[in-house]
């Protein structure tokens, strides 16, 4: 097992740590419901990364522990959990999962209690406006950046007519708006759009709506299980062209029948295709080691695991660098983060609390039952 690689570079060890309290990070995650596979991957990543941080000596003898609760993707449950976390003086920081409304609904409590929180949602609005959500940060791909990369690939391939399938929730709507906006920049257009409810199993109607207008390519916004169903639905409807998936669709290392089909591509970080990445830098070597450690522990890899690991590492680094667990001090540290993490390049500023940079994303393609770098 590795200790703490690239993300911890530059962090100093806390002096006299034995006289100071341990660090508790509380997490409200989707361990059941439609996004449970991602939530479980987050939980596993947090547990593994906590062990690695403790073994590294980064915190100078202090112990980092993680407390995880299942919010079931329900904003009211998440609010109750996060309110309790924020009121607990033992809690140093909070991590929330994919549910955008869960993070947004608790933002006021988080700011009032001055407890730093990192949301692992794809919806950038959870941090807006920064002046009113000073303690809320976000780590993971965002719909705007996903759309920019996807449309860049559409332009390269000469595909101007786009069919769209998207979940009928905040994430899907944000993605649909971003895709339409970016497509317009290259003279492309969404010619058919299908929507489906989170948790819906029969996506045939949505698939037919997306194929209206005879698209050159189909773009799907969905969590892994439903994204796989969506790919299957458009294929069953007779479409055999290129399918593109946004980053949230990333799941397990090995692909099922639908994802493994020809002409399926995904925008994501290269960590999911780590076999194609040459470890030419310490950061790339650290990503390869993380991939191996997670796979060794859990038997496979989940694309979203690195975001949770990076979130925990950022919190630990802020404690180590400041020598404090004070919320305002840690928030100030997080606002100046510039590191190469397990997910990619991460940058926070006072005006931008969404950390993963667009340069961290790449296009992957389904090949041989795995995601591989496109090209």
PDB file of C-alpha atoms in Angstrom, residues 131-306:
ATOM      1  CA  UNK A 131     -19.693  35.067  -1.486  1.00  0.00           C
ATOM      2  CA  UNK A 132     -22.725  33.306   0.049  1.00  0.00           C
ATOM      3  CA  UNK A 133     -21.236  29.801   0.098  1.00  0.00           C
ATOM      4  CA  UNK A 134     -17.774  30.516   1.391  1.00  0.00           C
ATOM      5  CA  UNK A 135     -17.400  27.147   3.086  1.00  0.00           C
ATOM      6  CA  UNK A 136     -18.743  24.999   0.233  1.00  0.00           C
ATOM      7  CA  UNK A 137     -16.277  23.590  -2.309  1.00  0.00           C
ATOM      8  CA  UNK A 138     -16.846  21.163  -5.164  1.00  0.00           C
ATOM      9  CA  UNK A 139     -14.580  18.505  -6.602  1.00  0.00           C
ATOM     10  CA  UNK A 140     -15.362  16.458  -9.709  1.00  0.00           C
ATOM     11  CA  UNK A 141     -16.218  16.956 -13.364  1.00  0.00           C
ATOM     12  CA  UNK A 142     -18.738  19.683 -14.105  1.00  0.00           C
ATOM     13  CA  UNK A 143     -21.437  19.767 -16.754  1.00  0.00           C
ATOM     14  CA  UNK A 144     -19.939  22.855 -18.416  1.00  0.00           C
ATOM     15  CA  UNK A 145     -16.465  21.344 -18.750  1.00  0.00           C
ATOM     16  CA  UNK A 146     -17.898  17.992 -19.835  1.00  0.00           C
ATOM     17  CA  UNK A 147     -19.902  19.712 -22.565  1.00  0.00           C
ATOM     18  CA  UNK A 148     -16.884  21.654 -23.783  1.00  0.00           C
ATOM     19  CA  UNK A 149     -14.829  18.475 -24.182  1.00  0.00           C
ATOM     20  CA  UNK A 150     -17.709  16.557 -25.754  1.00  0.00           C
ATOM     21  CA  UNK A 151     -18.469  19.280 -28.274  1.00  0.00           C
ATOM     22  CA  UNK A 152     -14.779  19.536 -29.115  1.00  0.00           C
ATOM     23  CA  UNK A 153     -14.899  15.862 -30.082  1.00  0.00           C
ATOM     24  CA  UNK A 154     -18.131  16.383 -32.022  1.00  0.00           C
ATOM     25  CA  UNK A 155     -16.444  19.154 -33.966  1.00  0.00           C
ATOM     26  CA  UNK A 156     -13.366  17.056 -34.661  1.00  0.00           C
ATOM     27  CA  UNK A 157     -15.571  14.240 -35.965  1.00  0.00           C
ATOM     28  CA  UNK A 158     -17.698  16.569 -38.091  1.00  0.00           C
ATOM     29  CA  UNK A 159     -20.908  15.686 -36.231  1.00  0.00           C
ATOM     30  CA  UNK A 160     -23.347  18.605 -36.263  1.00  0.00           C
ATOM     31  CA  UNK A 161     -26.726  16.985 -35.506  1.00  0.00           C
ATOM     32  CA  UNK A 162     -26.932  15.746 -31.930  1.00  0.00           C
ATOM     33  CA  UNK A 163     -29.476  13.607 -30.120  1.00  0.00           C
ATOM     34  CA  UNK A 164     -29.586  14.027 -26.338  1.00  0.00           C
ATOM     35  CA  UNK A 165     -30.772  11.776 -23.500  1.00  0.00           C
ATOM     36  CA  UNK A 166     -30.604  13.345 -20.052  1.00  0.00           C
ATOM     37  CA  UNK A 167     -31.941  12.679 -16.580  1.00  0.00           C
ATOM     38  CA  UNK A 168     -34.827  14.936 -15.578  1.00  0.00           C
ATOM     39  CA  UNK A 169     -33.038  16.383 -12.552  1.00  0.00           C
ATOM     40  CA  UNK A 170     -30.688  19.265 -11.746  1.00  0.00           C
ATOM     41  CA  UNK A 171     -27.693  17.396 -13.116  1.00  0.00           C
ATOM     42  CA  UNK A 172     -29.398  16.383 -16.378  1.00  0.00           C
ATOM     43  CA  UNK A 173     -30.918  19.801 -16.992  1.00  0.00           C
ATOM     44  CA  UNK A 174     -27.610  21.562 -16.349  1.00  0.00           C
ATOM     45  CA  UNK A 175     -25.900  19.164 -18.737  1.00  0.00           C
ATOM     46  CA  UNK A 176     -28.513  19.648 -21.446  1.00  0.00           C
ATOM     47  CA  UNK A 177     -28.226  23.425 -21.235  1.00  0.00           C
ATOM     48  CA  UNK A 178     -24.427  23.283 -21.331  1.00  0.00           C
ATOM     49  CA  UNK A 179     -24.402  20.937 -24.316  1.00  0.00           C
ATOM     50  CA  UNK A 180     -26.800  23.123 -26.320  1.00  0.00           C
ATOM     51  CA  UNK A 181     -24.766  26.226 -25.525  1.00  0.00           C
ATOM     52  CA  UNK A 182     -21.431  24.652 -26.474  1.00  0.00           C
ATOM     53  CA  UNK A 183     -22.871  22.996 -29.590  1.00  0.00           C
ATOM     54  CA  UNK A 184     -24.010  26.374 -30.868  1.00  0.00           C
ATOM     55  CA  UNK A 185     -20.419  27.601 -30.818  1.00  0.00           C
ATOM     56  CA  UNK A 186     -19.450  25.138 -33.568  1.00  0.00           C
ATOM     57  CA  UNK A 187     -22.654  25.367 -35.562  1.00  0.00           C
ATOM     58  CA  UNK A 188     -23.993  22.106 -34.166  1.00  0.00           C
ATOM     59  CA  UNK A 189     -27.544  21.633 -32.898  1.00  0.00           C
ATOM     60  CA  UNK A 190     -29.494  19.330 -30.596  1.00  0.00           C
ATOM     61  CA  UNK A 191     -32.111  17.924 -33.003  1.00  0.00           C
ATOM     62  CA  UNK A 192     -33.797  15.493 -30.610  1.00  0.00           C
ATOM     63  CA  UNK A 193     -34.048  15.361 -26.836  1.00  0.00           C
ATOM     64  CA  UNK A 194     -35.291  12.615 -24.560  1.00  0.00           C
ATOM     65  CA  UNK A 195     -35.681  12.904 -20.801  1.00  0.00           C
ATOM     66  CA  UNK A 196     -36.051  10.166 -18.210  1.00  0.00           C
ATOM     67  CA  UNK A 197     -36.801  10.154 -14.510  1.00  0.00           C
ATOM     68  CA  UNK A 198     -34.046   9.168 -12.075  1.00  0.00           C
ATOM     69  CA  UNK A 199     -34.475   5.463 -11.367  1.00  0.00           C
ATOM     70  CA  UNK A 200     -36.609   4.820 -14.466  1.00  0.00           C
ATOM     71  CA  UNK A 201     -35.849   1.436 -16.062  1.00  0.00           C
ATOM     72  CA  UNK A 202     -37.634   1.627 -19.424  1.00  0.00           C
ATOM     73  CA  UNK A 203     -35.862   4.304 -21.455  1.00  0.00           C
ATOM     74  CA  UNK A 204     -37.248   3.301 -24.868  1.00  0.00           C
ATOM     75  CA  UNK A 205     -39.525   6.354 -25.135  1.00  0.00           C
ATOM     76  CA  UNK A 206     -36.725   8.735 -24.192  1.00  0.00           C
ATOM     77  CA  UNK A 207     -34.418   7.025 -26.690  1.00  0.00           C
ATOM     78  CA  UNK A 208     -36.897   7.447 -29.530  1.00  0.00           C
ATOM     79  CA  UNK A 209     -37.304  11.136 -28.668  1.00  0.00           C
ATOM     80  CA  UNK A 210     -33.521  11.619 -28.721  1.00  0.00           C
ATOM     81  CA  UNK A 211     -33.307  10.055 -32.172  1.00  0.00           C
ATOM     82  CA  UNK A 212     -35.834  12.472 -33.673  1.00  0.00           C
ATOM     83  CA  UNK A 213     -34.215  14.391 -36.511  1.00  0.00           C
ATOM     84  CA  UNK A 214     -31.696  11.717 -37.486  1.00  0.00           C
ATOM     85  CA  UNK A 215     -28.695  12.706 -35.334  1.00  0.00           C
ATOM     86  CA  UNK A 216     -25.068  12.150 -36.342  1.00  0.00           C
ATOM     87  CA  UNK A 217     -24.228  11.406 -32.692  1.00  0.00           C
ATOM     88  CA  UNK A 218     -26.059  10.799 -29.418  1.00  0.00           C
ATOM     89  CA  UNK A 219     -24.966  12.316 -26.092  1.00  0.00           C
ATOM     90  CA  UNK A 220     -26.136  10.772 -22.801  1.00  0.00           C
ATOM     91  CA  UNK A 221     -26.123  12.388 -19.365  1.00  0.00           C
ATOM     92  CA  UNK A 222     -26.805   9.820 -16.668  1.00  0.00           C
ATOM     93  CA  UNK A 223     -25.500   7.952 -13.653  1.00  0.00           C
ATOM     94  CA  UNK A 224     -23.750   4.688 -14.565  1.00  0.00           C
ATOM     95  CA  UNK A 225     -26.669   2.239 -14.326  1.00  0.00           C
ATOM     96  CA  UNK A 226     -29.124   4.414 -16.224  1.00  0.00           C
ATOM     97  CA  UNK A 227     -26.497   5.505 -18.720  1.00  0.00           C
ATOM     98  CA  UNK A 228     -25.959   1.838 -19.578  1.00  0.00           C
ATOM     99  CA  UNK A 229     -29.716   1.405 -20.021  1.00  0.00           C
ATOM    100  CA  UNK A 230     -29.780   4.505 -22.230  1.00  0.00           C
ATOM    101  CA  UNK A 231     -27.041   3.151 -24.480  1.00  0.00           C
ATOM    102  CA  UNK A 232     -28.959  -0.109 -24.770  1.00  0.00           C
ATOM    103  CA  UNK A 233     -32.193   1.755 -25.534  1.00  0.00           C
ATOM    104  CA  UNK A 234     -30.771   3.801 -28.424  1.00  0.00           C
ATOM    105  CA  UNK A 235     -29.161   0.679 -29.878  1.00  0.00           C
ATOM    106  CA  UNK A 236     -32.450  -1.222 -29.566  1.00  0.00           C
ATOM    107  CA  UNK A 237     -34.190   1.659 -31.359  1.00  0.00           C
ATOM    108  CA  UNK A 238     -31.968   1.011 -34.378  1.00  0.00           C
ATOM    109  CA  UNK A 239     -29.259   3.613 -33.851  1.00  0.00           C
ATOM    110  CA  UNK A 240     -25.742   2.324 -34.566  1.00  0.00           C
ATOM    111  CA  UNK A 241     -23.788   5.594 -34.688  1.00  0.00           C
ATOM    112  CA  UNK A 242     -21.482   7.231 -32.167  1.00  0.00           C
ATOM    113  CA  UNK A 243     -22.650   7.534 -28.552  1.00  0.00           C
ATOM    114  CA  UNK A 244     -20.952   9.929 -26.138  1.00  0.00           C
ATOM    115  CA  UNK A 245     -21.315   9.822 -22.351  1.00  0.00           C
ATOM    116  CA  UNK A 246     -20.600  12.587 -19.903  1.00  0.00           C
ATOM    117  CA  UNK A 247     -18.292  11.983 -16.948  1.00  0.00           C
ATOM    118  CA  UNK A 248     -20.969  11.020 -14.424  1.00  0.00           C
ATOM    119  CA  UNK A 249     -21.618   7.827 -16.417  1.00  0.00           C
ATOM    120  CA  UNK A 250     -18.169   6.495 -15.482  1.00  0.00           C
ATOM    121  CA  UNK A 251     -18.413   3.426 -13.310  1.00  0.00           C
ATOM    122  CA  UNK A 252     -16.604   0.146 -12.823  1.00  0.00           C
ATOM    123  CA  UNK A 253     -13.347  -0.704 -14.533  1.00  0.00           C
ATOM    124  CA  UNK A 254     -14.839  -3.521 -16.599  1.00  0.00           C
ATOM    125  CA  UNK A 255     -17.740  -2.656 -18.873  1.00  0.00           C
ATOM    126  CA  UNK A 256     -21.070  -4.385 -19.285  1.00  0.00           C
ATOM    127  CA  UNK A 257     -22.564  -5.358 -22.609  1.00  0.00           C
ATOM    128  CA  UNK A 258     -24.066  -1.953 -23.394  1.00  0.00           C
ATOM    129  CA  UNK A 259     -21.023   0.147 -22.487  1.00  0.00           C
ATOM    130  CA  UNK A 260     -18.758  -2.342 -24.200  1.00  0.00           C
ATOM    131  CA  UNK A 261     -20.439  -1.823 -27.538  1.00  0.00           C
ATOM    132  CA  UNK A 262     -18.594  -0.287 -30.456  1.00  0.00           C
ATOM    133  CA  UNK A 263     -18.766   3.478 -31.024  1.00  0.00           C
ATOM    134  CA  UNK A 264     -19.180   4.405 -27.349  1.00  0.00           C
ATOM    135  CA  UNK A 265     -17.010   7.157 -25.842  1.00  0.00           C
ATOM    136  CA  UNK A 266     -16.786   8.867 -22.451  1.00  0.00           C
ATOM    137  CA  UNK A 267     -15.378  12.153 -21.213  1.00  0.00           C
ATOM    138  CA  UNK A 268     -13.494  11.519 -17.962  1.00  0.00           C
ATOM    139  CA  UNK A 269     -10.118  11.753 -16.276  1.00  0.00           C
ATOM    140  CA  UNK A 270      -7.364   9.470 -17.627  1.00  0.00           C
ATOM    141  CA  UNK A 271      -7.177   7.606 -14.301  1.00  0.00           C
ATOM    142  CA  UNK A 272      -9.958   5.298 -15.527  1.00  0.00           C
ATOM    143  CA  UNK A 273      -7.694   4.325 -18.429  1.00  0.00           C
ATOM    144  CA  UNK A 274      -4.523   4.266 -16.341  1.00  0.00           C
ATOM    145  CA  UNK A 275      -2.956   1.434 -18.369  1.00  0.00           C
ATOM    146  CA  UNK A 276      -2.650   3.899 -21.242  1.00  0.00           C
ATOM    147  CA  UNK A 277      -0.937   6.550 -19.088  1.00  0.00           C
ATOM    148  CA  UNK A 278       2.862   6.585 -18.927  1.00  0.00           C
ATOM    149  CA  UNK A 279       4.085   7.536 -15.444  1.00  0.00           C
ATOM    150  CA  UNK A 280       6.363  10.366 -16.579  1.00  0.00           C
ATOM    151  CA  UNK A 281       5.664  12.582 -13.535  1.00  0.00           C
ATOM    152  CA  UNK A 282       5.237  11.982  -9.787  1.00  0.00           C
ATOM    153  CA  UNK A 283       1.529  12.840 -10.118  1.00  0.00           C
ATOM    154  CA  UNK A 284       0.990  10.238 -12.833  1.00  0.00           C
ATOM    155  CA  UNK A 285       2.916   7.668 -10.811  1.00  0.00           C
ATOM    156  CA  UNK A 286       0.722   8.454  -7.800  1.00  0.00           C
ATOM    157  CA  UNK A 287      -2.438   7.953  -9.889  1.00  0.00           C
ATOM    158  CA  UNK A 288      -1.191   4.589 -11.088  1.00  0.00           C
ATOM    159  CA  UNK A 289      -0.389   3.563  -7.502  1.00  0.00           C
ATOM    160  CA  UNK A 290      -3.822   4.688  -6.301  1.00  0.00           C
ATOM    161  CA  UNK A 291      -5.493   2.684  -9.069  1.00  0.00           C
ATOM    162  CA  UNK A 292      -3.509  -0.392  -8.031  1.00  0.00           C
ATOM    163  CA  UNK A 293      -4.187   0.080  -4.310  1.00  0.00           C
ATOM    164  CA  UNK A 294      -7.941   0.504  -4.811  1.00  0.00           C
ATOM    165  CA  UNK A 295      -8.140  -2.439  -7.206  1.00  0.00           C
ATOM    166  CA  UNK A 296      -6.109  -4.630  -4.859  1.00  0.00           C
ATOM    167  CA  UNK A 297      -8.393  -3.776  -1.934  1.00  0.00           C
ATOM    168  CA  UNK A 298     -11.770  -4.011  -3.675  1.00  0.00           C
ATOM    169  CA  UNK A 299     -11.183  -6.282  -6.676  1.00  0.00           C
ATOM    170  CA  UNK A 300     -12.031  -3.679  -9.304  1.00  0.00           C
ATOM    171  CA  UNK A 301     -11.831   0.066  -9.857  1.00  0.00           C
ATOM    172  CA  UNK A 302     -14.576   2.691  -9.940  1.00  0.00           C
ATOM    173  CA  UNK A 303     -13.956   5.862 -11.904  1.00  0.00           C
ATOM    174  CA  UNK A 304     -15.322   8.229  -9.266  1.00  0.00           C
ATOM    175  CA  UNK A 305     -13.172   6.868  -6.431  1.00  0.00           C
ATOM    176  CA  UNK A 306     -10.373   9.386  -6.970  1.00  0.00           C
TER     177      UNK A 306
END
